[in-house]
CSV table of N, CA and C in Angstrom, one decimal:
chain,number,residue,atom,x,y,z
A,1,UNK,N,-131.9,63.4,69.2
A,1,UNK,CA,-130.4,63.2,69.2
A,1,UNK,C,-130.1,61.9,70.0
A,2,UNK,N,-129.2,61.0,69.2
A,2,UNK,CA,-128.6,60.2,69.9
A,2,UNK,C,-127.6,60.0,70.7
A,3,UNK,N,-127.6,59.3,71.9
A,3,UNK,CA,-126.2,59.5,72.6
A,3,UNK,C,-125.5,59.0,72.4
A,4,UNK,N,-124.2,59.3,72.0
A,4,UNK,CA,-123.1,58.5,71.8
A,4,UNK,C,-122.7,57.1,72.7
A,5,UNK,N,-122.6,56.3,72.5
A,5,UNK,CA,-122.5,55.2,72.7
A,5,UNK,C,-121.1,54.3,72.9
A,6,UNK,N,-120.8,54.1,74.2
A,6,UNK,CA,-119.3,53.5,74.0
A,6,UNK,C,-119.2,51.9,74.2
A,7,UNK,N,-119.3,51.1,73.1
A,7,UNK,CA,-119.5,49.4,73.5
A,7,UNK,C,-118.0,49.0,73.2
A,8,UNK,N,-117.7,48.4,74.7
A,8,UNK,CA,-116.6,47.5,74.8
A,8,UNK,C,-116.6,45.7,75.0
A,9,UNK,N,-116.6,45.0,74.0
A,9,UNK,CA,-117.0,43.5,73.8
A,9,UNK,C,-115.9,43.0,74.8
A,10,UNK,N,-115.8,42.1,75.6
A,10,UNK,CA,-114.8,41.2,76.1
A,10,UNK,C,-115.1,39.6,75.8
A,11,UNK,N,-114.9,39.2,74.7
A,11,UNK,CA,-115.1,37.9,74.0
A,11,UNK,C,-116.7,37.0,74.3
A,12,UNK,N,-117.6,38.5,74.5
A,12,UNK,CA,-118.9,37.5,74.4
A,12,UNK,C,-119.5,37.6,73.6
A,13,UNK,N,-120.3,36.0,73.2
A,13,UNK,CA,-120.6,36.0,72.1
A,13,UNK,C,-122.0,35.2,72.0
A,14,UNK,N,-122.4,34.6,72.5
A,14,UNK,CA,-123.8,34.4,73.2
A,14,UNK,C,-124.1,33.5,73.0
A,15,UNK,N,-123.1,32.9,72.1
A,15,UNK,CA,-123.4,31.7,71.5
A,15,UNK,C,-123.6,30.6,72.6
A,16,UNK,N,-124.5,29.9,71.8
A,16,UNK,CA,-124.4,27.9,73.0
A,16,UNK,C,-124.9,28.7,74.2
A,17,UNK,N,-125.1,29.3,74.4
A,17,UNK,CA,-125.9,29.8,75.7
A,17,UNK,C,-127.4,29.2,76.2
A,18,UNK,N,-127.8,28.5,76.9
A,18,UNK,CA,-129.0,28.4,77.0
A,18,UNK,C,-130.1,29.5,77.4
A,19,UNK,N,-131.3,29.0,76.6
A,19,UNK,CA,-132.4,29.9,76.6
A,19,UNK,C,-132.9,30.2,78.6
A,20,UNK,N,-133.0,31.3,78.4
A,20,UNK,CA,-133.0,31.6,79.8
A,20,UNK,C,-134.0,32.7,79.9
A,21,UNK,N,-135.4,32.4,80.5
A,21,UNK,CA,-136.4,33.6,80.3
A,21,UNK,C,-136.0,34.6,81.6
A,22,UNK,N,-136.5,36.0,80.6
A,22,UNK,CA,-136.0,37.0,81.9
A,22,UNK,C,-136.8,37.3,82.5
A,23,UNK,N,-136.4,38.0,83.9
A,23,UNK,CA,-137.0,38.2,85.1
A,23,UNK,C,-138.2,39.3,84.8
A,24,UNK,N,-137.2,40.4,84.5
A,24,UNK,CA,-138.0,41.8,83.8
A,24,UNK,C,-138.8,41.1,82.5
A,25,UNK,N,-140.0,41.7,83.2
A,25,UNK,CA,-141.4,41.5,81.8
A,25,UNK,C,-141.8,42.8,81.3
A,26,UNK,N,-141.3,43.0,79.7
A,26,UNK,CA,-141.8,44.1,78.9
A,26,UNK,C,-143.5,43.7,78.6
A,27,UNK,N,-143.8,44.9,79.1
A,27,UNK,CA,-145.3,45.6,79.3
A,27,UNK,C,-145.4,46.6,77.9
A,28,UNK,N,-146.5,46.4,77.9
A,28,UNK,CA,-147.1,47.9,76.8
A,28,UNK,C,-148.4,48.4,77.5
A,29,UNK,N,-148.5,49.6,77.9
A,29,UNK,CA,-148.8,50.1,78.6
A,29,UNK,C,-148.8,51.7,78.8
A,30,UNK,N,-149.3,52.8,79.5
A,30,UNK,CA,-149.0,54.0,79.5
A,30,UNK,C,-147.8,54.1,80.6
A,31,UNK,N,-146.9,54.5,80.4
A,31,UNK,CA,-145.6,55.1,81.4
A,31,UNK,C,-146.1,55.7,82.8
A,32,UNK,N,-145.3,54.8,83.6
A,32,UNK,CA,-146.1,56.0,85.0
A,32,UNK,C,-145.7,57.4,84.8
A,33,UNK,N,-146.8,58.8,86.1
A,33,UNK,CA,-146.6,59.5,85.5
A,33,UNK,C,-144.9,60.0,85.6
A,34,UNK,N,-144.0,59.7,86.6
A,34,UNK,CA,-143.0,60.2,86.6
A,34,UNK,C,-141.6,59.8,85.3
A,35,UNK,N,-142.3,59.4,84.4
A,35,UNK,CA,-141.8,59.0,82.8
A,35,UNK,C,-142.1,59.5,82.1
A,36,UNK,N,-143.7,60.2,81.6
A,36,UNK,CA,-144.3,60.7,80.6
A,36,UNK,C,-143.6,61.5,79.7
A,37,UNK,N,-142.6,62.5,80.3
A,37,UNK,CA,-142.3,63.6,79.9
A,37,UNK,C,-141.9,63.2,78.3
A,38,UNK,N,-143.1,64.1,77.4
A,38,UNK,CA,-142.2,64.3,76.2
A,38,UNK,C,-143.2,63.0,75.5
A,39,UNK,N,-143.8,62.9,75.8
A,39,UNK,CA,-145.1,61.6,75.5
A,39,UNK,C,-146.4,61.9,75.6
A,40,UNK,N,-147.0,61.6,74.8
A,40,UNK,CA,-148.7,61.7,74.2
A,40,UNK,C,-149.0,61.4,75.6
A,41,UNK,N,-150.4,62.2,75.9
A,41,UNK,CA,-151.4,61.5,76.6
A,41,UNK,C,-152.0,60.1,76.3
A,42,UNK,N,-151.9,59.4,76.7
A,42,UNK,CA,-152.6,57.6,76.6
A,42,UNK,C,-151.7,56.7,75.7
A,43,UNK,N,-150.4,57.3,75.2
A,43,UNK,CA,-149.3,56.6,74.5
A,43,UNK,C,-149.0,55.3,75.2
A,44,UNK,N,-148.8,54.4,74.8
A,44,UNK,CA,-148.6,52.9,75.7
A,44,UNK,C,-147.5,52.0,74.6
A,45,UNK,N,-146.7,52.8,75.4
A,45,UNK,CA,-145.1,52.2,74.6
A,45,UNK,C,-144.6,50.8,75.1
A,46,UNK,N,-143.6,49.8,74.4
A,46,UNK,CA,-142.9,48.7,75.2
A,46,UNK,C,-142.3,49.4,76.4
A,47,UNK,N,-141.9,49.1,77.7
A,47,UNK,CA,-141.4,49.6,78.7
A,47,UNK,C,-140.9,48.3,79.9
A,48,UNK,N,-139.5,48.3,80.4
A,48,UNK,CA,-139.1,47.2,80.9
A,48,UNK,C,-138.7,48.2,82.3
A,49,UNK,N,-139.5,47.6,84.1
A,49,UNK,CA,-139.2,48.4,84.7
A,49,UNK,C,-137.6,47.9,85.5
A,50,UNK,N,-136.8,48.4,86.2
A,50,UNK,CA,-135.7,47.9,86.4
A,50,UNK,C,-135.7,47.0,88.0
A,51,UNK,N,-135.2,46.5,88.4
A,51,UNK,CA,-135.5,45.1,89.3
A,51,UNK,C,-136.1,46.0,91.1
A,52,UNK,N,-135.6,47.4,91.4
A,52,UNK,CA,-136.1,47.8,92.3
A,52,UNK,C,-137.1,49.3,91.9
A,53,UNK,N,-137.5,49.6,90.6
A,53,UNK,CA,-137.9,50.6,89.9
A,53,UNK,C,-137.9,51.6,90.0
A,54,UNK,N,-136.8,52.0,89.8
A,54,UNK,CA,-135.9,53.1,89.7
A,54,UNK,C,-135.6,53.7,88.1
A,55,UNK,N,-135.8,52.5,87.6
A,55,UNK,CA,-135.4,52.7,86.0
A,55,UNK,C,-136.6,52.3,85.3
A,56,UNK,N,-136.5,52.9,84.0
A,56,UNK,CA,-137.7,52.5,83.2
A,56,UNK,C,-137.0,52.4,81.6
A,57,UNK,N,-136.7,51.4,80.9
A,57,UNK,CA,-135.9,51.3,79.7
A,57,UNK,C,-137.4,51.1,78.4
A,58,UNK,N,-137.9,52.7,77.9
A,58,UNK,CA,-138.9,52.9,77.0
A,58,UNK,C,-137.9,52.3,75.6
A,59,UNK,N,-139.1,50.6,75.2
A,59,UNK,CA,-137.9,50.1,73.9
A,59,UNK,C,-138.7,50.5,72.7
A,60,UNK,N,-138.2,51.2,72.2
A,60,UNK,CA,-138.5,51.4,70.5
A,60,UNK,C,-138.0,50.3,69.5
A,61,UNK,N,-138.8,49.8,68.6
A,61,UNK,CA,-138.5,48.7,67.7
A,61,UNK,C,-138.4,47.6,68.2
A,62,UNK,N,-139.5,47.6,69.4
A,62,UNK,CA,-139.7,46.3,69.8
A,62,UNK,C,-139.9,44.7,68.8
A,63,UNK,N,-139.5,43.6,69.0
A,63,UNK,CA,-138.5,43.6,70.3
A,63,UNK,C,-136.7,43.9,70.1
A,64,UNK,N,-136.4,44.1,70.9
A,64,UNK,CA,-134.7,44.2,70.5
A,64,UNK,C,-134.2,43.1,70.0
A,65,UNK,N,-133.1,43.0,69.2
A,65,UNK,CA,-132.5,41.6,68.2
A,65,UNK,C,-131.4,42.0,68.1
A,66,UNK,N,-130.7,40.8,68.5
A,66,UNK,CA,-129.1,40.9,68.4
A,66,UNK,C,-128.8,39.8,67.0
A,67,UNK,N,-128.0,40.4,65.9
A,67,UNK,CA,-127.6,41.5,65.6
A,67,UNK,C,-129.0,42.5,65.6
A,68,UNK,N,-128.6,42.8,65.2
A,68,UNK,CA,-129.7,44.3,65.2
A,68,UNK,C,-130.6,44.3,63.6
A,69,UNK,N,-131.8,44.4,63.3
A,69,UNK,CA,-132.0,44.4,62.5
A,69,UNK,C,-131.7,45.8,61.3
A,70,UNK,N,-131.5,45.6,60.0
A,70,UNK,CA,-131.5,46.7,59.0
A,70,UNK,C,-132.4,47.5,59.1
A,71,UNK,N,-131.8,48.9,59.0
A,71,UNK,CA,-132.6,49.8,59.1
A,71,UNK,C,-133.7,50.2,60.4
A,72,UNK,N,-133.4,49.4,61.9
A,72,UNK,CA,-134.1,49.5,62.8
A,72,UNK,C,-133.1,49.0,64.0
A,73,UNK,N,-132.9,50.2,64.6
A,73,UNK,CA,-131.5,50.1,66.1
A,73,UNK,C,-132.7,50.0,67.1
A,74,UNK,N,-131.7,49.3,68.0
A,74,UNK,CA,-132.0,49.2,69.0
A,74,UNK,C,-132.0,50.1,70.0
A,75,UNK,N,-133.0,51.3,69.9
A,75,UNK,CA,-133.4,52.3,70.9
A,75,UNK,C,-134.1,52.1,72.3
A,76,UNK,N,-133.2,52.4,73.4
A,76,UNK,CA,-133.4,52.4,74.1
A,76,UNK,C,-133.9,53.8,75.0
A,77,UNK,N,-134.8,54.1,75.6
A,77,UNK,CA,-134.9,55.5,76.0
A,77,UNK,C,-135.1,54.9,77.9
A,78,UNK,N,-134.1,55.2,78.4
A,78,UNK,CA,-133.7,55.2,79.7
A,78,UNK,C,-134.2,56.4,80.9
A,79,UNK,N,-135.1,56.6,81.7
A,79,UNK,CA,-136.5,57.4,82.4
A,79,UNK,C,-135.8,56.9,84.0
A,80,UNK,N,-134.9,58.0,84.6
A,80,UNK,CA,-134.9,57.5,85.9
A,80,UNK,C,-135.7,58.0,87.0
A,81,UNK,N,-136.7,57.4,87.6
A,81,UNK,CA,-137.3,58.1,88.8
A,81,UNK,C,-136.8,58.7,90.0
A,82,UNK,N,-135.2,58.5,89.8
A,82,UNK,CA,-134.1,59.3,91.4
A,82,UNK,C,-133.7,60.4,90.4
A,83,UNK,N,-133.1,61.4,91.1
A,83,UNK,CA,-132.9,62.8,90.8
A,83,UNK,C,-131.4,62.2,90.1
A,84,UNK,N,-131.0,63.0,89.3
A,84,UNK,CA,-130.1,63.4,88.2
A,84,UNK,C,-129.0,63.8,88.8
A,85,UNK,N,-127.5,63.9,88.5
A,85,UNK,CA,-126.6,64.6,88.8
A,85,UNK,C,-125.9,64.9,87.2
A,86,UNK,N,-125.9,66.3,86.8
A,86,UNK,CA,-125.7,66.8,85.1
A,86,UNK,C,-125.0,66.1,84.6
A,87,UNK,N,-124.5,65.8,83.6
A,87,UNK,CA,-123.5,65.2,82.8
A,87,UNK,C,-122.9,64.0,83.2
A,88,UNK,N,-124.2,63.3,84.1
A,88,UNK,CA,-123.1,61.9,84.8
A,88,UNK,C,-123.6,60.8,83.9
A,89,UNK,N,-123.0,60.1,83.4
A,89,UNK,CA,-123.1,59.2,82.7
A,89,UNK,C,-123.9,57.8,83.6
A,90,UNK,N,-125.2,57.1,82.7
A,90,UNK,CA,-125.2,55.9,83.0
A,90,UNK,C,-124.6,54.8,82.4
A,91,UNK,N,-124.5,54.0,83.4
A,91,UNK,CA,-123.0,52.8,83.1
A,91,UNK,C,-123.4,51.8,83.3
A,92,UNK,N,-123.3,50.4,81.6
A,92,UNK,CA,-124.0,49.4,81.5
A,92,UNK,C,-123.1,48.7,82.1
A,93,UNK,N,-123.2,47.5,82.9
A,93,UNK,CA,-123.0,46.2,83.0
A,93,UNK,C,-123.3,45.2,82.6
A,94,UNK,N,-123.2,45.0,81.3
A,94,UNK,CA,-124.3,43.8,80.5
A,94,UNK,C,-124.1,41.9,80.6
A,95,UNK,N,-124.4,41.1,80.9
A,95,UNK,CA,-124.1,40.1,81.1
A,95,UNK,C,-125.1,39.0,80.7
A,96,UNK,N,-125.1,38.2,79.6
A,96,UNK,CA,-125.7,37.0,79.1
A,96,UNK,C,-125.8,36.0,80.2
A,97,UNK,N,-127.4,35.9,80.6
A,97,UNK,CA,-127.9,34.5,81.7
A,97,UNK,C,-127.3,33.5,81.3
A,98,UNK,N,-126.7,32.8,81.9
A,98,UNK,CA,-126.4,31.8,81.3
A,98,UNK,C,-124.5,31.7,81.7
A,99,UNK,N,-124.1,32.9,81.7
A,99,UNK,CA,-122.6,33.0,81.4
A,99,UNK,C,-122.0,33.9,80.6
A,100,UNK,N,-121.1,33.8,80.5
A,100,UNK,CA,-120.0,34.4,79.2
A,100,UNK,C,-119.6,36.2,80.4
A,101,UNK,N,-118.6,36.6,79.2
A,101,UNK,CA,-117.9,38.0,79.9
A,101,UNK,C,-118.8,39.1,79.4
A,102,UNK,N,-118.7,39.8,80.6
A,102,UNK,CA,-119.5,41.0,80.7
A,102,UNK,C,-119.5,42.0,79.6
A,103,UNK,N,-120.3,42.8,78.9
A,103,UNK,CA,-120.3,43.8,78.0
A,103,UNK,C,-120.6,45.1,78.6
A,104,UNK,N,-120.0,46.1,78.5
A,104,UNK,CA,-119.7,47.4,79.2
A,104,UNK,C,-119.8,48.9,78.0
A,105,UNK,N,-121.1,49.1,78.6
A,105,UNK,CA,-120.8,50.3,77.9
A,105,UNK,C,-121.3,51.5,78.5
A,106,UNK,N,-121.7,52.8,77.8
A,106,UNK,CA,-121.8,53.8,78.8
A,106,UNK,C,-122.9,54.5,77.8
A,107,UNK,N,-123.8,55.6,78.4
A,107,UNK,CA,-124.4,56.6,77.9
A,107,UNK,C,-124.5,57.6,78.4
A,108,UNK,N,-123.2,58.3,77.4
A,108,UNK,CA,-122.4,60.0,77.5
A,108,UNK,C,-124.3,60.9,78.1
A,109,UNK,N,-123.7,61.6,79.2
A,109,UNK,CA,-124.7,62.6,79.8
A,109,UNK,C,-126.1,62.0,81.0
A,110,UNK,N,-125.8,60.7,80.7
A,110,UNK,CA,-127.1,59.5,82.0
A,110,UNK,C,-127.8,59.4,81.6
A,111,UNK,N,-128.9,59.2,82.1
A,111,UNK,CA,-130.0,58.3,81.4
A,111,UNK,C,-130.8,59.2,80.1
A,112,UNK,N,-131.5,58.6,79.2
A,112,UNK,CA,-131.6,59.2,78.3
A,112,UNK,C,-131.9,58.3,76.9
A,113,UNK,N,-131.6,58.8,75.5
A,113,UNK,CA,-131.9,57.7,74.4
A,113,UNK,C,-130.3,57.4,74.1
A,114,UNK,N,-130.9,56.1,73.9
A,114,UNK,CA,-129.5,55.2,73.6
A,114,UNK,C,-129.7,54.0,72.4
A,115,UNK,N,-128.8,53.2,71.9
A,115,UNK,CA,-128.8,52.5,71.0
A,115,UNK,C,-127.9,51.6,71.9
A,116,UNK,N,-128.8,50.4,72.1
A,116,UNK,CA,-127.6,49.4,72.9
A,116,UNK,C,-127.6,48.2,72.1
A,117,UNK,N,-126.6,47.8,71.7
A,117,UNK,CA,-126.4,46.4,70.9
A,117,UNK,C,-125.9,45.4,71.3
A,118,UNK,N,-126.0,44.3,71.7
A,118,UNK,CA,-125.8,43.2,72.8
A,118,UNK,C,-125.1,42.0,72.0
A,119,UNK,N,-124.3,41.5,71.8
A,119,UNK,CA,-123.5,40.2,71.1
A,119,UNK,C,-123.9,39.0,70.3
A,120,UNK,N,-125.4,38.8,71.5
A,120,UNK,CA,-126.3,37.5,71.3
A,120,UNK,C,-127.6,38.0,71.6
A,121,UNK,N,-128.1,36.6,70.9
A,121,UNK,CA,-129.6,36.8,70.9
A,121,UNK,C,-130.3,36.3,72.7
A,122,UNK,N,-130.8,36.2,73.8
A,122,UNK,CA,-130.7,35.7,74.9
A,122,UNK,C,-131.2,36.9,76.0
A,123,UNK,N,-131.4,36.4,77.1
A,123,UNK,CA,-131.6,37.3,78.2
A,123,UNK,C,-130.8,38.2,78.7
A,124,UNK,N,-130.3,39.0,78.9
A,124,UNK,CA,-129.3,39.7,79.4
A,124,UNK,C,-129.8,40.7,80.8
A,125,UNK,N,-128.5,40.2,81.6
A,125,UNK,CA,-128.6,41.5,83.0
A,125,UNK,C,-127.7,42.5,83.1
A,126,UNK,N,-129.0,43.6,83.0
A,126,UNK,CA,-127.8,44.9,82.8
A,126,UNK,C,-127.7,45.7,84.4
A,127,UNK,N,-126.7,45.6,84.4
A,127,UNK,CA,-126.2,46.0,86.0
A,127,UNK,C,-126.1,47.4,85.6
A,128,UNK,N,-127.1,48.6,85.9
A,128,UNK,CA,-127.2,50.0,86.0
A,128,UNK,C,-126.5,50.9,87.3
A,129,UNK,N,-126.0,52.3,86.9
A,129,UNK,CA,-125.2,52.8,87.8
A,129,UNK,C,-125.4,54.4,87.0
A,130,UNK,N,-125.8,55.2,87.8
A,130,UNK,CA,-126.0,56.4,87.2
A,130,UNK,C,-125.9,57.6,88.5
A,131,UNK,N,-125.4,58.6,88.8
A,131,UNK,CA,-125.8,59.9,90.1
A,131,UNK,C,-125.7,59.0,91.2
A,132,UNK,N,-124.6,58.6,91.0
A,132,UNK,CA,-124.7,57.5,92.6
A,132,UNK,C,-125.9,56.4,93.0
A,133,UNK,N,-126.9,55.9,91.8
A,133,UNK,CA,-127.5,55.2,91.9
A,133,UNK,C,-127.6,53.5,91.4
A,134,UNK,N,-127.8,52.5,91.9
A,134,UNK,CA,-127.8,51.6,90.8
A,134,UNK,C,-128.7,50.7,91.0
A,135,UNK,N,-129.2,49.4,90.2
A,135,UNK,CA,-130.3,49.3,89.6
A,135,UNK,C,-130.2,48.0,88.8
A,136,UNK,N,-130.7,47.0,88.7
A,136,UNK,CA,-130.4,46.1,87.5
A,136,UNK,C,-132.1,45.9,86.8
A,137,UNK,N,-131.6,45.5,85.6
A,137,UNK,CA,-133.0,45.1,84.5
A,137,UNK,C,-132.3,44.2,83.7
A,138,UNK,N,-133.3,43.1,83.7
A,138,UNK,CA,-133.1,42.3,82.1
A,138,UNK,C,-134.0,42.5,81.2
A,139,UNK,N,-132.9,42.4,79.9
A,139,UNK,CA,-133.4,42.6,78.5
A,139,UNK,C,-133.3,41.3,77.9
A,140,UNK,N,-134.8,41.2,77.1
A,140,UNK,CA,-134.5,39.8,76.2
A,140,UNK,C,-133.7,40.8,74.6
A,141,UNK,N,-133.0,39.7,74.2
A,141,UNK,CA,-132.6,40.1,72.6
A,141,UNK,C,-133.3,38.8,71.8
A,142,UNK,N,-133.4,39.1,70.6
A,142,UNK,CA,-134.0,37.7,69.9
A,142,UNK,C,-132.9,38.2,68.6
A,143,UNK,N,-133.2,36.5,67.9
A,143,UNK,CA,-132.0,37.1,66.9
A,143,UNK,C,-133.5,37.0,65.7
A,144,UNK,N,-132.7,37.9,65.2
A,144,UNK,CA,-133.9,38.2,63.9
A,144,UNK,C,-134.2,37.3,63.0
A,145,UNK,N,-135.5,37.5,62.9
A,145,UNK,CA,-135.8,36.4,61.3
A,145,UNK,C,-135.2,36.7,60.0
């Protein structure tokens, strides 16, 4: 099941933005063990860890592409190593290296699987906030062939 998804654009567009490599480097690899849950033994998924590793953003349909390609979203499956508070939502802060206005969105119930769609193709810093915790990671987006 997916989680509903709340994306609020404020006129970013990602355009003209210079190429900006991100900090966070997607690995493929086995999940440490406090991620596995709900995963094969020796499974070695894309996985981006978050800037003090606290977060672990498992990417399905690697790599992510803004727009998004047909027939393949951008799944995000979000693994926090601090303890949970129920139904608290994690809360994106999204922001294109380079500049432009912030992109805000939320994933109803905290960390978990998500579909995040980003404006532009480029590096992006997602300023994380979940159970009173927070956290940043960058995501590259590529725009599709």
């Amino acid at each position: 099941m997916l989680v509903a998804l709340l994306l609020v654009t404020a006129g970013c567009t990602g355009g003209g933005a210079p190429a900006v490599p991100c900090a966070s480097k997607v690995v493929q690899k086995e999940l440490p063990e406090w991620a596995r849950a709900g995963f094969s033994p020796g499974v070695a998924p894309h996985h981006v860890f978050s800037g003090r590793g606290d977060m672990v953003a498992v990417i399905f349909g690697y790599p992510l592409a803004s727009p998004p390609r047909p027939n393949r979203g951008n799944k995000i499956l979000w693994v926090s190593r601090l303890p949970l508070v129920p139904s608290s939502p994690l809360r994106i802060e999204a922001r294109l290296e380079g500049g432009g206005a912030p992109v805000r969105t939320k994933v109803s119930g905290g960390p978990g699987p998500s579909l995040i769609d980003l404006p532009g193709a480029g590096c992006w810093r997602l300023d994380l906030s979940w159970s009173s915790h927070t956290d940043s990671i960058d995501l590259e987006y590529v725009a599709p062939e």
